[in-house]
Amino acid sequence: MPLKVQDEYLETGSSIAADSQINYEDAISYWTSVPASVNGVLGGFGEQTAVPKVDIVGSLTFLRRLSSRMICPAGEMKYTIDMGAGIGRITRDVLWKVSDKIDLLEPVVPFVKEMAKELVEVEKLGKLGEIYNIGMQDWIPDKKYWMIWCQWCVGQLPDEALVQFWQKCRDALMENGTLIVKENIAPVEDIFDDTDSSVTRTDSKFRQLFSQAGFKLIATDVQRGMPKELYPVRMYSLKVMQK
């Protein structure tokens, strides 16, 4: 699920729930047909535009603001997993800078193959962990993660499956672990896109699903500097809700 141009996806007023139209097989088929490149995974807003750099700077700035609230327990490794990782762009440009080791999860085979090229330097640093060639809905985690990063991927899951996935994330986080979600935001209602069989959710829907999954929101910000024709992109930082 890449960046989305607003004019292409208008609110329909349909009584059919947007997320009910998601089809995993259609999504995998679409993404397998897309070039395994930055331009491909970002829906045409690749390195010929300012978008990749703006995105990376925004993510690093957000993480710096959160650093005092992301203290890793003494003696523990800062272990991160990059969900729906594509070709490994976020691991390559962001996550290795703040993590001791990074796992990646990506269901699209050509993207996983491209990771071997994109993550050479991360591997040389000894920071490359496991690569899981599976979907988010099939992930069976260990309780070891300091941070779980979900960017431009959760629109591929229906609401119920997304809550179940985030519940697994909740159980996979170490003490004081953090879930980061960075996604496109629909202005009025959730919108289904049949191109990649994904849904763009509203801010209010995200907050509802976070709560259902057992997370509390501790910080959020809008990504600055994106082209005006795109949907807004919002970053969320979440902690496990204490019982």
PDB file of C-alpha atoms in Angstrom:
ATOM      1  CA  MET A   1       0.000   0.000   0.000  1.00  0.00           C
ATOM      2  CA  PRO A   2       1.941   3.063  -1.233  1.00  0.00           C
ATOM      3  CA  LEU A   3       1.260   6.770  -1.138  1.00  0.00           C
ATOM      4  CA  LYS A   4      -2.169   7.671  -2.546  1.00  0.00           C
ATOM      5  CA  VAL A   5      -3.247  10.596  -4.726  1.00  0.00           C
ATOM      6  CA  GLN A   6      -6.375  12.119  -3.211  1.00  0.00           C
ATOM      7  CA  ASP A   7      -8.284  12.895  -6.420  1.00  0.00           C
ATOM      8  CA  GLU A   8      -8.168   9.279  -7.544  1.00  0.00           C
ATOM      9  CA  TYR A   9     -10.050   7.924  -4.543  1.00  0.00           C
ATOM     10  CA  LEU A  10     -13.229   9.790  -3.728  1.00  0.00           C
ATOM     11  CA  GLU A  11     -15.574   8.987  -0.863  1.00  0.00           C
ATOM     12  CA  THR A  12     -18.304   6.730  -2.196  1.00  0.00           C
ATOM     13  CA  GLY A  13     -20.943   6.828   0.500  1.00  0.00           C
ATOM     14  CA  SER A  14     -21.301   3.085  -0.087  1.00  0.00           C
ATOM     15  CA  SER A  15     -22.964   0.927   2.540  1.00  0.00           C
ATOM     16  CA  ILE A  16     -20.353  -1.777   1.850  1.00  0.00           C
ATOM     17  CA  ALA A  17     -17.534  -1.618   4.408  1.00  0.00           C
ATOM     18  CA  ALA A  18     -14.302  -0.637   2.692  1.00  0.00           C
ATOM     19  CA  ASP A  19     -12.229  -3.253   4.503  1.00  0.00           C
ATOM     20  CA  SER A  20     -14.624  -6.074   3.544  1.00  0.00           C
ATOM     21  CA  GLN A  21     -13.452  -5.742  -0.069  1.00  0.00           C
ATOM     22  CA  ILE A  22      -9.799  -6.524   0.677  1.00  0.00           C
ATOM     23  CA  ASN A  23      -8.496  -9.658  -1.032  1.00  0.00           C
ATOM     24  CA  TYR A  24      -5.044 -10.957  -0.062  1.00  0.00           C
ATOM     25  CA  GLU A  25      -4.478 -12.815  -3.330  1.00  0.00           C
ATOM     26  CA  ASP A  26      -5.302  -9.739  -5.416  1.00  0.00           C
ATOM     27  CA  ALA A  27      -2.923  -7.662  -3.312  1.00  0.00           C
ATOM     28  CA  ILE A  28      -0.037 -10.115  -3.691  1.00  0.00           C
ATOM     29  CA  SER A  29      -0.685 -10.364  -7.424  1.00  0.00           C
ATOM     30  CA  TYR A  30      -0.553  -6.588  -7.789  1.00  0.00           C
ATOM     31  CA  TRP A  31       2.602  -6.105  -5.737  1.00  0.00           C
ATOM     32  CA  THR A  32       4.361  -8.978  -7.507  1.00  0.00           C
ATOM     33  CA  SER A  33       3.795  -7.087 -10.782  1.00  0.00           C
ATOM     34  CA  VAL A  34       5.365  -3.870  -9.447  1.00  0.00           C
ATOM     35  CA  PRO A  35       9.096  -3.183  -9.981  1.00  0.00           C
ATOM     36  CA  ALA A  36      11.177  -4.143  -6.942  1.00  0.00           C
ATOM     37  CA  SER A  37      12.523  -0.615  -6.542  1.00  0.00           C
ATOM     38  CA  VAL A  38      11.951   2.487  -4.426  1.00  0.00           C
ATOM     39  CA  ASN A  39       9.791   3.898  -7.210  1.00  0.00           C
ATOM     40  CA  GLY A  40       7.780   0.686  -7.335  1.00  0.00           C
ATOM     41  CA  VAL A  41       7.097   0.354  -3.624  1.00  0.00           C
ATOM     42  CA  LEU A  42       6.234   4.060  -3.321  1.00  0.00           C
ATOM     43  CA  GLY A  43       3.674   4.015  -6.116  1.00  0.00           C
ATOM     44  CA  GLY A  44       5.670   6.145  -8.544  1.00  0.00           C
ATOM     45  CA  PHE A  45       6.974   8.625  -5.953  1.00  0.00           C
ATOM     46  CA  GLY A  46      10.511   7.286  -5.977  1.00  0.00           C
ATOM     47  CA  GLU A  47      13.964   8.802  -5.931  1.00  0.00           C
ATOM     48  CA  GLN A  48      13.128  11.131  -8.828  1.00  0.00           C
ATOM     49  CA  THR A  49      10.953  12.997  -6.281  1.00  0.00           C
ATOM     50  CA  ALA A  50      11.599  14.495  -2.842  1.00  0.00           C
ATOM     51  CA  VAL A  51       9.258  11.979  -1.194  1.00  0.00           C
ATOM     52  CA  PRO A  52      11.751   9.280  -0.064  1.00  0.00           C
ATOM     53  CA  LYS A  53      14.075  11.796   1.611  1.00  0.00           C
ATOM     54  CA  VAL A  54      11.197  13.745   3.190  1.00  0.00           C
ATOM     55  CA  ASP A  55       9.764  10.494   4.540  1.00  0.00           C
ATOM     56  CA  ILE A  56      13.063   9.387   6.071  1.00  0.00           C
ATOM     57  CA  VAL A  57      13.756  12.767   7.685  1.00  0.00           C
ATOM     58  CA  GLY A  58      10.230  12.824   9.121  1.00  0.00           C
ATOM     59  CA  SER A  59      10.586   9.345  10.608  1.00  0.00           C
ATOM     60  CA  LEU A  60      13.980  10.056  12.178  1.00  0.00           C
ATOM     61  CA  THR A  61      12.706  13.345  13.622  1.00  0.00           C
ATOM     62  CA  PHE A  62       9.684  11.573  15.120  1.00  0.00           C
ATOM     63  CA  LEU A  63      11.914   8.913  16.691  1.00  0.00           C
ATOM     64  CA  ARG A  64      14.273  11.518  18.157  1.00  0.00           C
ATOM     65  CA  ARG A  65      11.318  13.193  19.858  1.00  0.00           C
ATOM     66  CA  LEU A  66      10.352   9.845  21.369  1.00  0.00           C
ATOM     67  CA  SER A  67      13.802   8.736  22.514  1.00  0.00           C
ATOM     68  CA  SER A  68      13.228   9.488  26.202  1.00  0.00           C
ATOM     69  CA  ARG A  69      10.082   7.332  26.119  1.00  0.00           C
ATOM     70  CA  MET A  70      11.754   4.417  24.350  1.00  0.00           C
ATOM     71  CA  ILE A  71      14.412   3.481  26.912  1.00  0.00           C
ATOM     72  CA  CYS A  72      15.404  -0.149  26.424  1.00  0.00           C
ATOM     73  CA  PRO A  73      15.549  -2.282  29.599  1.00  0.00           C
ATOM     74  CA  ALA A  74      19.098  -2.798  30.884  1.00  0.00           C
ATOM     75  CA  GLY A  75      20.852  -5.730  29.259  1.00  0.00           C
ATOM     76  CA  GLU A  76      18.293  -6.053  26.454  1.00  0.00           C
ATOM     77  CA  MET A  77      18.973  -5.669  22.741  1.00  0.00           C
ATOM     78  CA  LYS A  78      17.125  -2.998  20.755  1.00  0.00           C
ATOM     79  CA  TYR A  79      15.461  -5.546  18.486  1.00  0.00           C
ATOM     80  CA  THR A  80      13.141  -4.134  15.806  1.00  0.00           C
ATOM     81  CA  ILE A  81      10.932  -5.695  13.150  1.00  0.00           C
ATOM     82  CA  ASP A  82      10.059  -3.902   9.903  1.00  0.00           C
ATOM     83  CA  MET A  83       6.549  -4.987   8.865  1.00  0.00           C
ATOM     84  CA  GLY A  84       5.512  -5.054   5.208  1.00  0.00           C
ATOM     85  CA  ALA A  85       9.096  -4.064   4.582  1.00  0.00           C
ATOM     86  CA  GLY A  86       9.016  -3.982   0.781  1.00  0.00           C
ATOM     87  CA  ILE A  87      12.608  -3.964  -0.461  1.00  0.00           C
ATOM     88  CA  GLY A  88      13.940  -2.950   2.960  1.00  0.00           C
ATOM     89  CA  ARG A  89      14.011   0.814   2.381  1.00  0.00           C
ATOM     90  CA  ILE A  90      13.036   1.773   5.952  1.00  0.00           C
ATOM     91  CA  THR A  91      15.494  -0.676   7.495  1.00  0.00           C
ATOM     92  CA  ARG A  92      18.228   0.608   5.168  1.00  0.00           C
ATOM     93  CA  ASP A  93      17.590   4.320   5.786  1.00  0.00           C
ATOM     94  CA  VAL A  94      16.056   4.547   9.286  1.00  0.00           C
ATOM     95  CA  LEU A  95      15.862   1.493  11.494  1.00  0.00           C
ATOM     96  CA  TRP A  96      19.523   0.448  11.516  1.00  0.00           C
ATOM     97  CA  LYS A  97      20.381   3.895  12.917  1.00  0.00           C
ATOM     98  CA  VAL A  98      18.336   3.340  16.081  1.00  0.00           C
ATOM     99  CA  SER A  99      18.300  -0.469  16.458  1.00  0.00           C
ATOM    100  CA  ASP A 100      20.796  -3.185  17.367  1.00  0.00           C
ATOM    101  CA  LYS A 101      19.187  -5.757  15.074  1.00  0.00           C
ATOM    102  CA  ILE A 102      16.279  -5.717  12.633  1.00  0.00           C
ATOM    103  CA  ASP A 103      14.015  -8.489  11.384  1.00  0.00           C
ATOM    104  CA  LEU A 104      11.948  -7.876   8.248  1.00  0.00           C
ATOM    105  CA  LEU A 105       8.585  -9.297   7.194  1.00  0.00           C
ATOM    106  CA  GLU A 106       7.460  -9.112   3.565  1.00  0.00           C
ATOM    107  CA  PRO A 107       5.159 -11.478   1.626  1.00  0.00           C
ATOM    108  CA  VAL A 108       6.117 -10.414  -1.929  1.00  0.00           C
ATOM    109  CA  VAL A 109       8.896 -12.665  -3.256  1.00  0.00           C
ATOM    110  CA  PRO A 110      10.553 -10.202  -5.708  1.00  0.00           C
ATOM    111  CA  PHE A 111      10.792  -7.616  -2.928  1.00  0.00           C
ATOM    112  CA  VAL A 112      12.418 -10.126  -0.592  1.00  0.00           C
ATOM    113  CA  LYS A 113      14.967 -11.020  -3.283  1.00  0.00           C
ATOM    114  CA  GLU A 114      15.810  -7.333  -3.744  1.00  0.00           C
ATOM    115  CA  MET A 115      16.557  -7.018  -0.018  1.00  0.00           C
ATOM    116  CA  ALA A 116      19.789  -8.956  -0.593  1.00  0.00           C
ATOM    117  CA  LYS A 117      21.088  -5.940  -2.556  1.00  0.00           C
ATOM    118  CA  GLU A 118      19.494  -3.170  -0.520  1.00  0.00           C
ATOM    119  CA  LEU A 119      20.629  -4.428   2.887  1.00  0.00           C
ATOM    120  CA  VAL A 120      24.258  -5.319   2.204  1.00  0.00           C
ATOM    121  CA  GLU A 121      25.584  -2.539   4.444  1.00  0.00           C
ATOM    122  CA  VAL A 122      23.109  -3.349   7.234  1.00  0.00           C
ATOM    123  CA  GLU A 123      24.292  -6.959   7.111  1.00  0.00           C
ATOM    124  CA  LYS A 124      27.954  -5.884   7.221  1.00  0.00           C
ATOM    125  CA  LEU A 125      27.179  -3.999  10.429  1.00  0.00           C
ATOM    126  CA  GLY A 126      25.799  -7.190  11.952  1.00  0.00           C
ATOM    127  CA  LYS A 127      22.356  -5.649  12.315  1.00  0.00           C
ATOM    128  CA  LEU A 128      20.374  -7.789   9.869  1.00  0.00           C
ATOM    129  CA  GLY A 129      18.207 -10.370  11.606  1.00  0.00           C
ATOM    130  CA  GLU A 130      15.650 -12.746  10.127  1.00  0.00           C
ATOM    131  CA  ILE A 131      13.686 -12.139   6.926  1.00  0.00           C
ATOM    132  CA  TYR A 132      10.169 -13.583   7.008  1.00  0.00           C
ATOM    133  CA  ASN A 133       8.611 -14.129   3.579  1.00  0.00           C
ATOM    134  CA  ILE A 134       5.043 -14.243   4.934  1.00  0.00           C
ATOM    135  CA  GLY A 135       2.042 -11.983   5.404  1.00  0.00           C
ATOM    136  CA  MET A 136       1.384 -10.042   8.589  1.00  0.00           C
ATOM    137  CA  GLN A 137      -1.651 -12.218   9.293  1.00  0.00           C
ATOM    138  CA  ASP A 138       0.576 -15.334   9.320  1.00  0.00           C
ATOM    139  CA  TRP A 139       3.258 -13.986  11.664  1.00  0.00           C
ATOM    140  CA  ILE A 140       3.898 -15.948  14.863  1.00  0.00           C
ATOM    141  CA  PRO A 141       6.168 -13.715  16.957  1.00  0.00           C
ATOM    142  CA  ASP A 142       8.613 -14.126  19.796  1.00  0.00           C
ATOM    143  CA  LYS A 143       8.387 -11.715  22.723  1.00  0.00           C
ATOM    144  CA  LYS A 144      11.606  -9.876  22.021  1.00  0.00           C
ATOM    145  CA  TYR A 145      10.954  -6.613  20.218  1.00  0.00           C
ATOM    146  CA  TRP A 146      11.912  -3.150  21.393  1.00  0.00           C
ATOM    147  CA  MET A 147      10.122  -1.605  18.414  1.00  0.00           C
ATOM    148  CA  ILE A 148       7.674  -2.799  15.764  1.00  0.00           C
ATOM    149  CA  TRP A 149       7.498  -0.580  12.676  1.00  0.00           C
ATOM    150  CA  CYS A 150       4.413  -0.657  10.407  1.00  0.00           C
ATOM    151  CA  GLN A 151       4.543   1.732   7.448  1.00  0.00           C
ATOM    152  CA  TRP A 152       2.292   1.757   4.387  1.00  0.00           C
ATOM    153  CA  CYS A 153       1.285  -1.852   4.915  1.00  0.00           C
ATOM    154  CA  VAL A 154      -1.645  -2.237   7.334  1.00  0.00           C
ATOM    155  CA  GLY A 155      -4.151  -1.155   4.681  1.00  0.00           C
ATOM    156  CA  GLN A 156      -3.779  -4.668   3.279  1.00  0.00           C
ATOM    157  CA  LEU A 157      -5.564  -6.126   6.337  1.00  0.00           C
ATOM    158  CA  PRO A 158      -9.311  -5.902   7.106  1.00  0.00           C
ATOM    159  CA  ASP A 159     -10.183  -4.281  10.431  1.00  0.00           C
ATOM    160  CA  GLU A 160     -10.679  -7.519  12.368  1.00  0.00           C
ATOM    161  CA  ALA A 161      -7.471  -9.072  11.027  1.00  0.00           C
ATOM    162  CA  LEU A 162      -5.594  -5.852  11.755  1.00  0.00           C
ATOM    163  CA  VAL A 163      -6.720  -5.837  15.386  1.00  0.00           C
ATOM    164  CA  GLN A 164      -5.635  -9.474  15.681  1.00  0.00           C
ATOM    165  CA  PHE A 165      -2.265  -8.611  14.128  1.00  0.00           C
ATOM    166  CA  TRP A 166      -1.734  -5.693  16.504  1.00  0.00           C
ATOM    167  CA  GLN A 167      -2.654  -7.927  19.431  1.00  0.00           C
ATOM    168  CA  LYS A 168       0.206 -10.186  18.334  1.00  0.00           C
ATOM    169  CA  CYS A 169       2.423  -7.110  18.161  1.00  0.00           C
ATOM    170  CA  ARG A 170       1.338  -6.204  21.696  1.00  0.00           C
ATOM    171  CA  ASP A 171       2.369  -9.633  22.943  1.00  0.00           C
ATOM    172  CA  ALA A 172       5.675  -9.482  21.022  1.00  0.00           C
ATOM    173  CA  LEU A 173       6.895  -6.242  22.613  1.00  0.00           C
ATOM    174  CA  MET A 174       9.347  -6.282  25.507  1.00  0.00           C
ATOM    175  CA  GLU A 175       8.764  -4.122  28.574  1.00  0.00           C
ATOM    176  CA  ASN A 176       8.435  -0.472  27.439  1.00  0.00           C
ATOM    177  CA  GLY A 177       8.392  -1.605  23.791  1.00  0.00           C
ATOM    178  CA  THR A 178       6.896   0.670  21.134  1.00  0.00           C
ATOM    179  CA  LEU A 179       4.646   0.152  18.128  1.00  0.00           C
ATOM    180  CA  ILE A 180       5.096   2.750  15.379  1.00  0.00           C
ATOM    181  CA  VAL A 181       2.440   3.066  12.683  1.00  0.00           C
ATOM    182  CA  LYS A 182       2.912   5.394   9.704  1.00  0.00           C
ATOM    183  CA  GLU A 183       0.074   5.421   7.197  1.00  0.00           C
ATOM    184  CA  ASN A 184      -1.987   7.431   4.725  1.00  0.00           C
ATOM    185  CA  ILE A 185      -5.059   9.055   6.266  1.00  0.00           C
ATOM    186  CA  ALA A 186      -8.468   9.307   4.580  1.00  0.00           C
ATOM    187  CA  PRO A 187     -10.219  12.631   5.276  1.00  0.00           C
ATOM    188  CA  VAL A 188     -13.835  11.530   5.799  1.00  0.00           C
ATOM    189  CA  GLU A 189     -14.392   7.778   5.567  1.00  0.00           C
ATOM    190  CA  ASP A 190     -12.359   4.637   4.931  1.00  0.00           C
ATOM    191  CA  ILE A 191     -11.686   4.213   1.218  1.00  0.00           C
ATOM    192  CA  PHE A 192     -11.077   0.963  -0.667  1.00  0.00           C
ATOM    193  CA  ASP A 193      -8.595   0.984  -3.557  1.00  0.00           C
ATOM    194  CA  ASP A 194      -9.061  -1.899  -5.973  1.00  0.00           C
ATOM    195  CA  THR A 195      -5.668  -1.282  -7.600  1.00  0.00           C
ATOM    196  CA  ASP A 196      -3.758  -2.934  -4.757  1.00  0.00           C
ATOM    197  CA  SER A 197      -6.781  -4.220  -2.793  1.00  0.00           C
ATOM    198  CA  SER A 198      -6.149  -1.990   0.205  1.00  0.00           C
ATOM    199  CA  VAL A 199      -8.045   0.409   2.433  1.00  0.00           C
ATOM    200  CA  THR A 200      -7.042   3.919   3.459  1.00  0.00           C
ATOM    201  CA  ARG A 201      -8.399   4.558   6.959  1.00  0.00           C
ATOM    202  CA  THR A 202      -9.400   7.706   8.793  1.00  0.00           C
ATOM    203  CA  ASP A 203      -7.530   8.936  11.847  1.00  0.00           C
ATOM    204  CA  SER A 204     -10.554   8.146  14.016  1.00  0.00           C
ATOM    205  CA  LYS A 205     -10.670   4.563  12.710  1.00  0.00           C
ATOM    206  CA  PHE A 206      -6.987   4.061  13.515  1.00  0.00           C
ATOM    207  CA  ARG A 207      -7.499   5.308  17.060  1.00  0.00           C
ATOM    208  CA  GLN A 208     -10.474   2.993  17.493  1.00  0.00           C
ATOM    209  CA  LEU A 209      -8.505  -0.037  16.294  1.00  0.00           C
ATOM    210  CA  PHE A 210      -5.480   0.841  18.448  1.00  0.00           C
ATOM    211  CA  SER A 211      -7.704   0.790  21.520  1.00  0.00           C
ATOM    212  CA  GLN A 212      -9.349  -2.480  20.507  1.00  0.00           C
ATOM    213  CA  ALA A 213      -5.910  -4.068  20.152  1.00  0.00           C
ATOM    214  CA  GLY A 214      -4.849  -2.956  23.638  1.00  0.00           C
ATOM    215  CA  PHE A 215      -2.619   0.005  22.772  1.00  0.00           C
ATOM    216  CA  LYS A 216      -2.574   3.558  24.072  1.00  0.00           C
ATOM    217  CA  LEU A 217      -1.452   6.443  21.891  1.00  0.00           C
ATOM    218  CA  ILE A 218       1.467   8.398  23.354  1.00  0.00           C
ATOM    219  CA  ALA A 219       2.425  10.634  20.407  1.00  0.00           C
ATOM    220  CA  THR A 220       1.325  11.425  16.879  1.00  0.00           C
ATOM    221  CA  ASP A 221       2.389  13.820  14.144  1.00  0.00           C
ATOM    222  CA  VAL A 222       1.670  14.540  10.497  1.00  0.00           C
ATOM    223  CA  GLN A 223       4.482  13.965   8.015  1.00  0.00           C
ATOM    224  CA  ARG A 224       5.559  17.345   6.659  1.00  0.00           C
ATOM    225  CA  GLY A 225       6.698  18.123   3.121  1.00  0.00           C
ATOM    226  CA  MET A 226       4.656  15.608   1.122  1.00  0.00           C
ATOM    227  CA  PRO A 227       3.173  16.680  -2.241  1.00  0.00           C
ATOM    228  CA  LYS A 228      -0.201  18.348  -1.724  1.00  0.00           C
ATOM    229  CA  GLU A 229      -1.981  15.967  -4.091  1.00  0.00           C
ATOM    230  CA  LEU A 230      -1.315  13.037  -1.744  1.00  0.00           C
ATOM    231  CA  TYR A 231      -3.371  11.989   1.225  1.00  0.00           C
ATOM    232  CA  PRO A 232      -1.870  13.191   4.505  1.00  0.00           C
ATOM    233  CA  VAL A 233       0.527  10.742   6.145  1.00  0.00           C
ATOM    234  CA  ARG A 234       0.370  10.415   9.932  1.00  0.00           C
ATOM    235  CA  MET A 235       2.793   8.794  12.386  1.00  0.00           C
ATOM    236  CA  TYR A 236       1.592   7.170  15.609  1.00  0.00           C
ATOM    237  CA  SER A 237       3.622   5.966  18.585  1.00  0.00           C
ATOM    238  CA  LEU A 238       1.891   3.424  20.815  1.00  0.00           C
ATOM    239  CA  LYS A 239       2.539   1.589  24.055  1.00  0.00           C
ATOM    240  CA  VAL A 240       0.819  -1.462  25.489  1.00  0.00           C
ATOM    241  CA  MET A 241      -2.184  -0.442  27.570  1.00  0.00           C
ATOM    242  CA  GLN A 242      -1.649  -1.365  31.203  1.00  0.00           C
ATOM    243  CA  LYS A 243      -4.375  -3.558  32.683  1.00  0.00           C
TER     244      LYS A 243
END
